[in-house]
Amino acid sequence: GQNIDQPTEMTATEGAIVQINCTYQTSGFNGLFWYQQHAGEAPTFLSYNVLDGLEEKGRFSSFLSRSKGYSYLLLKELQMKDSASYLCAVTTYGSSNTGKLIFGQGTTLQVKP
Amino acid sequence: SAVISQKPSRDICQRGTSLTIQCQVDSQVTMMFWYRQQPGQSLTLIATANQGSEATYESGFVIDKFPISRPNLTFSTLTVSNMSPEDSSIYLCSVGGDSHNQPQHFGDGTRLSIL
């Protein structure tokens, strides 16, 4: 089966750094995506990891360890607008070659002044 | 990335009725997907909308309940049939994912409430 775990909620302070973890147990793992979803809005793409290591994009970085089934999203210099849900999603090799996404339950991040 | 328009943006429906949601993209895309997001939950894939052939449904979702059309490379519809309060959700279409490393991009969703 497929299992993706994230903390349900996190709270952090404006200007700080926060790390959101995601662990997965999936057969045929291919790669891992992070999405941001503000309340009442559609998810937007943040990052993608397929190889082990860190991918950096401005204030956001994402890390993957395939051997440990583990990823994290690191948000630096937190801003109030970063208050949102962060969704971890994996793609797997299956009967088709398309990037079908399996989502974790999402982590709701609240940034406080 | 492609501009994705979903209609309606929200609706309130009576139990037992059906509603068709439209997803229009401003460019031709190979892959289109339909997701459900129940209140306070994450996204669950309903089906992959295949152009010119029947949709591919995920476990727990059936064609009779969620018929999907994909008449061309820019348009798809999802019908939620014989609705019950449990169908109250946000329904989202997405495009992309042509390969494993291509991100999907989402429409704004349809917020559906069943009375």
Tab-separated table of C-alpha atoms in Angstrom:
chain	number	residue	atom	x	y	z
A	1	GLY	CA	0.000	0.000	0.000
A	2	GLN	CA	0.868	3.661	-0.021
A	3	ASN	CA	1.377	5.665	3.163
A	4	ILE	CA	2.494	9.278	3.459
A	5	ASP	CA	2.763	10.973	6.856
A	6	GLN	CA	3.080	14.629	7.756
A	7	PRO	CA	2.457	16.492	11.007
A	8	THR	CA	-1.057	17.907	11.055
A	9	GLU	CA	-0.227	21.346	12.398
A	10	MET	CA	2.815	23.502	13.124
A	11	THR	CA	3.290	26.975	14.514
A	12	ALA	CA	6.295	29.224	13.988
A	13	THR	CA	7.294	32.838	14.472
A	14	GLU	CA	7.729	35.436	11.775
A	15	GLY	CA	11.376	35.634	10.690
A	16	ALA	CA	12.214	32.169	11.977
A	17	ILE	CA	12.986	28.915	10.159
A	18	VAL	CA	10.597	25.960	10.095
A	19	GLN	CA	11.065	22.403	8.840
A	20	ILE	CA	8.057	20.357	7.735
A	21	ASN	CA	8.734	16.639	7.565
A	22	CYS	CA	7.201	14.019	5.318
A	23	THR	CA	7.782	10.276	5.546
A	24	TYR	CA	6.506	7.850	2.964
A	25	GLN	CA	6.166	4.144	2.373
A	26	THR	CA	5.235	3.564	-1.225
A	27	SER	CA	5.933	0.866	-3.737
A	28	GLY	CA	7.665	2.004	-6.887
A	29	PHE	CA	8.617	5.433	-5.531
A	30	ASN	CA	9.758	7.835	-8.236
A	31	GLY	CA	9.810	11.403	-6.901
A	32	LEU	CA	8.338	13.786	-4.365
A	33	PHE	CA	6.576	17.120	-4.768
A	34	TRP	CA	5.753	19.858	-2.286
A	35	TYR	CA	2.722	22.086	-2.779
A	36	GLN	CA	1.484	25.119	-0.882
A	37	GLN	CA	-2.245	25.676	-0.416
A	38	HIS	CA	-3.669	28.840	1.102
A	39	ALA	CA	-7.124	28.548	2.628
A	40	GLY	CA	-9.781	28.602	-0.054
A	41	GLU	CA	-7.287	28.449	-2.882
A	42	ALA	CA	-5.830	25.809	-5.192
A	43	PRO	CA	-2.510	24.119	-4.414
A	44	THR	CA	0.535	25.692	-6.050
A	45	PHE	CA	3.737	23.864	-6.921
A	46	LEU	CA	6.772	24.577	-4.716
A	47	SER	CA	9.448	21.986	-5.398
A	48	TYR	CA	10.335	18.565	-6.743
A	49	ASN	CA	12.966	16.035	-5.587
A	50	VAL	CA	13.886	12.829	-7.335
A	51	LEU	CA	17.517	12.383	-6.244
A	52	ASP	CA	18.849	12.427	-2.717
A	53	GLY	CA	19.858	15.829	-1.478
A	54	LEU	CA	18.749	19.392	-1.139
A	55	GLU	CA	16.976	21.552	-3.722
A	56	GLU	CA	16.991	25.262	-2.948
A	57	LYS	CA	14.589	27.864	-4.303
A	58	GLY	CA	14.925	31.191	-2.598
A	59	ARG	CA	13.497	31.012	0.925
A	60	PHE	CA	12.258	27.459	0.339
A	61	SER	CA	14.389	24.313	0.234
A	62	SER	CA	13.383	20.680	-0.023
A	63	PHE	CA	15.386	17.615	0.927
A	64	LEU	CA	14.975	13.958	-0.006
A	65	SER	CA	16.465	10.732	1.330
A	66	ARG	CA	15.219	7.839	-0.775
A	67	SER	CA	16.813	5.201	1.456
A	68	LYS	CA	15.020	6.557	4.519
A	69	GLY	CA	11.718	7.366	2.812
A	70	TYR	CA	11.989	10.893	4.132
A	71	SER	CA	11.681	14.432	2.899
A	72	TYR	CA	11.442	17.840	4.443
A	73	LEU	CA	10.489	21.318	3.342
A	74	LEU	CA	12.513	24.108	4.924
A	75	LEU	CA	11.094	27.612	5.028
A	76	LYS	CA	13.466	30.421	5.985
A	77	GLU	CA	12.796	34.011	7.026
A	78	LEU	CA	9.155	33.189	7.624
A	79	GLN	CA	6.587	35.741	6.591
A	80	MET	CA	2.956	36.016	7.635
A	81	LYS	CA	1.916	35.110	4.090
A	82	ASP	CA	3.578	31.699	4.550
A	83	SER	CA	0.642	30.672	6.749
A	84	ALA	CA	-0.864	27.897	4.628
A	85	SER	CA	-1.118	24.149	4.261
A	86	TYR	CA	1.917	22.356	2.854
A	87	LEU	CA	1.229	19.152	0.970
A	88	CYS	CA	3.734	16.399	0.336
A	89	ALA	CA	2.926	14.247	-2.709
A	90	VAL	CA	4.737	11.317	-4.303
A	91	THR	CA	4.750	9.868	-7.782
A	92	THR	CA	5.231	6.189	-8.355
A	93	TYR	CA	6.022	3.894	-11.229
A	94	GLY	CA	2.867	2.110	-12.166
A	95	SER	CA	1.172	0.646	-15.165
A	96	SER	CA	1.364	4.042	-16.868
A	97	ASN	CA	4.258	6.453	-17.108
A	98	THR	CA	2.316	9.503	-16.055
A	99	GLY	CA	2.964	11.551	-12.939
A	100	LYS	CA	-0.005	10.451	-10.863
A	101	LEU	CA	0.202	12.160	-7.453
A	102	ILE	CA	-0.506	10.574	-4.077
A	103	PHE	CA	-0.889	13.261	-1.409
A	104	GLY	CA	-0.146	13.230	2.278
A	105	GLN	CA	-2.722	14.737	4.613
A	106	GLY	CA	-0.985	18.113	4.612
A	107	THR	CA	0.584	20.258	7.337
A	108	THR	CA	-1.153	23.480	8.346
A	109	LEU	CA	1.469	26.067	9.244
A	110	GLN	CA	0.538	29.106	11.271
A	111	VAL	CA	3.041	31.957	11.348
A	112	LYS	CA	2.690	34.264	14.331
A	113	PRO	CA	4.080	37.790	14.699
B	1	SER	CA	2.152	27.401	-17.053
B	2	ALA	CA	-1.311	26.791	-18.489
B	3	VAL	CA	-4.294	28.838	-17.330
B	4	ILE	CA	-6.984	26.515	-15.965
B	5	SER	CA	-10.585	27.639	-15.566
B	6	GLN	CA	-13.156	25.658	-13.625
B	7	LYS	CA	-16.884	26.245	-13.634
B	8	PRO	CA	-18.875	26.593	-11.479
B	9	SER	CA	-16.673	27.920	-8.703
B	10	ARG	CA	-19.233	26.844	-6.134
B	11	ASP	CA	-22.723	25.401	-5.953
B	12	ILE	CA	-25.303	24.236	-3.479
B	13	CYS	CA	-27.272	21.238	-4.660
B	14	GLN	CA	-30.129	19.085	-3.531
B	15	ARG	CA	-29.678	15.472	-2.527
B	16	GLY	CA	-30.218	13.080	-5.433
B	17	THR	CA	-29.357	15.553	-8.177
B	18	SER	CA	-26.276	15.616	-10.415
B	19	LEU	CA	-23.842	18.399	-11.221
B	20	THR	CA	-21.343	18.681	-14.059
B	21	ILE	CA	-18.109	20.552	-13.457
B	22	GLN	CA	-16.162	21.933	-16.393
B	23	CYS	CA	-12.409	22.357	-16.705
B	24	GLN	CA	-11.038	24.457	-19.572
B	25	VAL	CA	-7.336	24.929	-20.321
B	26	ASP	CA	-5.904	27.680	-22.514
B	27	SER	CA	-3.507	25.311	-24.292
B	28	GLN	CA	-3.515	21.703	-25.395
B	29	VAL	CA	-2.442	19.319	-22.642
B	30	THR	CA	-1.970	15.600	-22.643
B	31	MET	CA	-2.844	14.756	-19.069
B	32	MET	CA	-5.813	16.010	-17.065
B	33	PHE	CA	-6.716	14.768	-13.619
B	34	TRP	CA	-9.679	15.169	-11.264
B	35	TYR	CA	-9.224	15.336	-7.488
B	36	ARG	CA	-11.511	15.566	-4.492
B	37	GLN	CA	-10.650	17.490	-1.343
B	38	GLN	CA	-13.046	16.790	1.496
B	39	PRO	CA	-13.390	19.382	4.281
B	40	GLY	CA	-10.155	19.688	6.244
B	41	GLN	CA	-8.537	16.915	4.221
B	42	SER	CA	-5.881	16.589	1.567
B	43	LEU	CA	-6.378	15.785	-2.093
B	44	THR	CA	-7.470	12.373	-3.360
B	45	LEU	CA	-7.204	11.459	-7.022
B	46	ILE	CA	-10.546	10.448	-8.518
B	47	ALA	CA	-9.465	9.656	-12.059
B	48	THR	CA	-7.235	10.470	-14.980
B	49	ALA	CA	-9.183	11.961	-17.886
B	50	ASN	CA	-7.921	10.395	-21.108
B	51	GLN	CA	-8.580	12.124	-24.416
B	52	GLY	CA	-10.538	9.909	-26.755
B	53	SER	CA	-10.948	7.023	-24.352
B	54	GLU	CA	-12.557	6.142	-21.050
B	55	ALA	CA	-11.169	7.719	-17.893
B	56	THR	CA	-8.947	5.691	-15.574
B	57	TYR	CA	-10.491	5.579	-12.104
B	58	GLU	CA	-8.723	5.125	-8.793
B	59	SER	CA	-9.759	2.591	-6.214
B	60	GLY	CA	-12.978	3.658	-4.519
B	61	PHE	CA	-14.261	5.730	-7.426
B	62	VAL	CA	-16.545	4.399	-10.163
B	63	ILE	CA	-17.725	5.678	-13.508
B	64	ASP	CA	-21.408	5.509	-12.603
B	65	LYS	CA	-20.882	7.950	-9.749
B	66	PHE	CA	-18.263	10.188	-11.369
B	67	PRO	CA	-18.607	10.056	-15.166
B	68	ILE	CA	-15.863	11.993	-16.931
B	69	SER	CA	-15.641	13.309	-20.458
B	70	ARG	CA	-12.526	14.446	-22.323
B	71	PRO	CA	-13.636	15.408	-25.834
B	72	ASN	CA	-10.410	17.235	-26.754
B	73	LEU	CA	-7.014	18.295	-25.431
B	74	THR	CA	-8.255	21.492	-23.755
B	75	PHE	CA	-11.470	20.464	-22.016
B	76	SER	CA	-12.854	17.932	-19.553
B	77	THR	CA	-15.953	17.519	-17.418
B	78	LEU	CA	-16.607	15.663	-14.187
B	79	THR	CA	-20.170	14.830	-13.197
B	80	VAL	CA	-21.044	14.079	-9.593
B	81	SER	CA	-24.142	11.897	-9.843
B	82	ASN	CA	-26.978	11.193	-7.431
B	83	MET	CA	-25.387	13.445	-4.838
B	84	SER	CA	-25.556	12.922	-1.094
B	85	PRO	CA	-24.178	15.107	1.736
B	86	GLU	CA	-21.018	12.948	1.752
B	87	ASP	CA	-20.190	14.366	-1.683
B	88	SER	CA	-19.782	17.853	-0.208
B	89	SER	CA	-16.188	18.628	-1.153
B	90	ILE	CA	-13.950	20.723	-3.304
B	91	TYR	CA	-13.393	19.182	-6.714
B	92	LEU	CA	-10.242	20.208	-8.560
B	93	CYS	CA	-8.915	19.549	-12.004
B	94	SER	CA	-5.232	19.605	-12.770
B	95	VAL	CA	-3.007	19.457	-15.826
B	96	GLY	CA	0.590	18.409	-16.265
B	97	GLY	CA	2.163	15.259	-14.969
B	98	ASP	CA	2.925	14.116	-18.501
B	99	SER	CA	5.956	12.479	-16.965
B	100	HIS	CA	6.936	11.656	-13.421
B	101	ASN	CA	8.996	14.790	-12.933
B	102	GLN	CA	6.525	17.269	-14.377
B	103	PRO	CA	4.481	19.109	-11.746
B	104	GLN	CA	0.731	19.309	-11.953
B	105	HIS	CA	-1.015	22.679	-11.876
B	106	PHE	CA	-4.473	23.043	-10.429
B	107	GLY	CA	-7.608	24.922	-11.260
B	108	ASP	CA	-9.246	26.988	-8.519
B	109	GLY	CA	-11.673	24.201	-7.687
B	110	THR	CA	-15.429	23.817	-7.393
B	111	ARG	CA	-16.833	24.049	-3.865
B	112	LEU	CA	-19.846	21.773	-3.728
B	113	SER	CA	-22.335	21.600	-0.853
B	114	ILE	CA	-25.155	19.071	-0.789
B	115	LEU	CA	-28.247	19.747	1.290
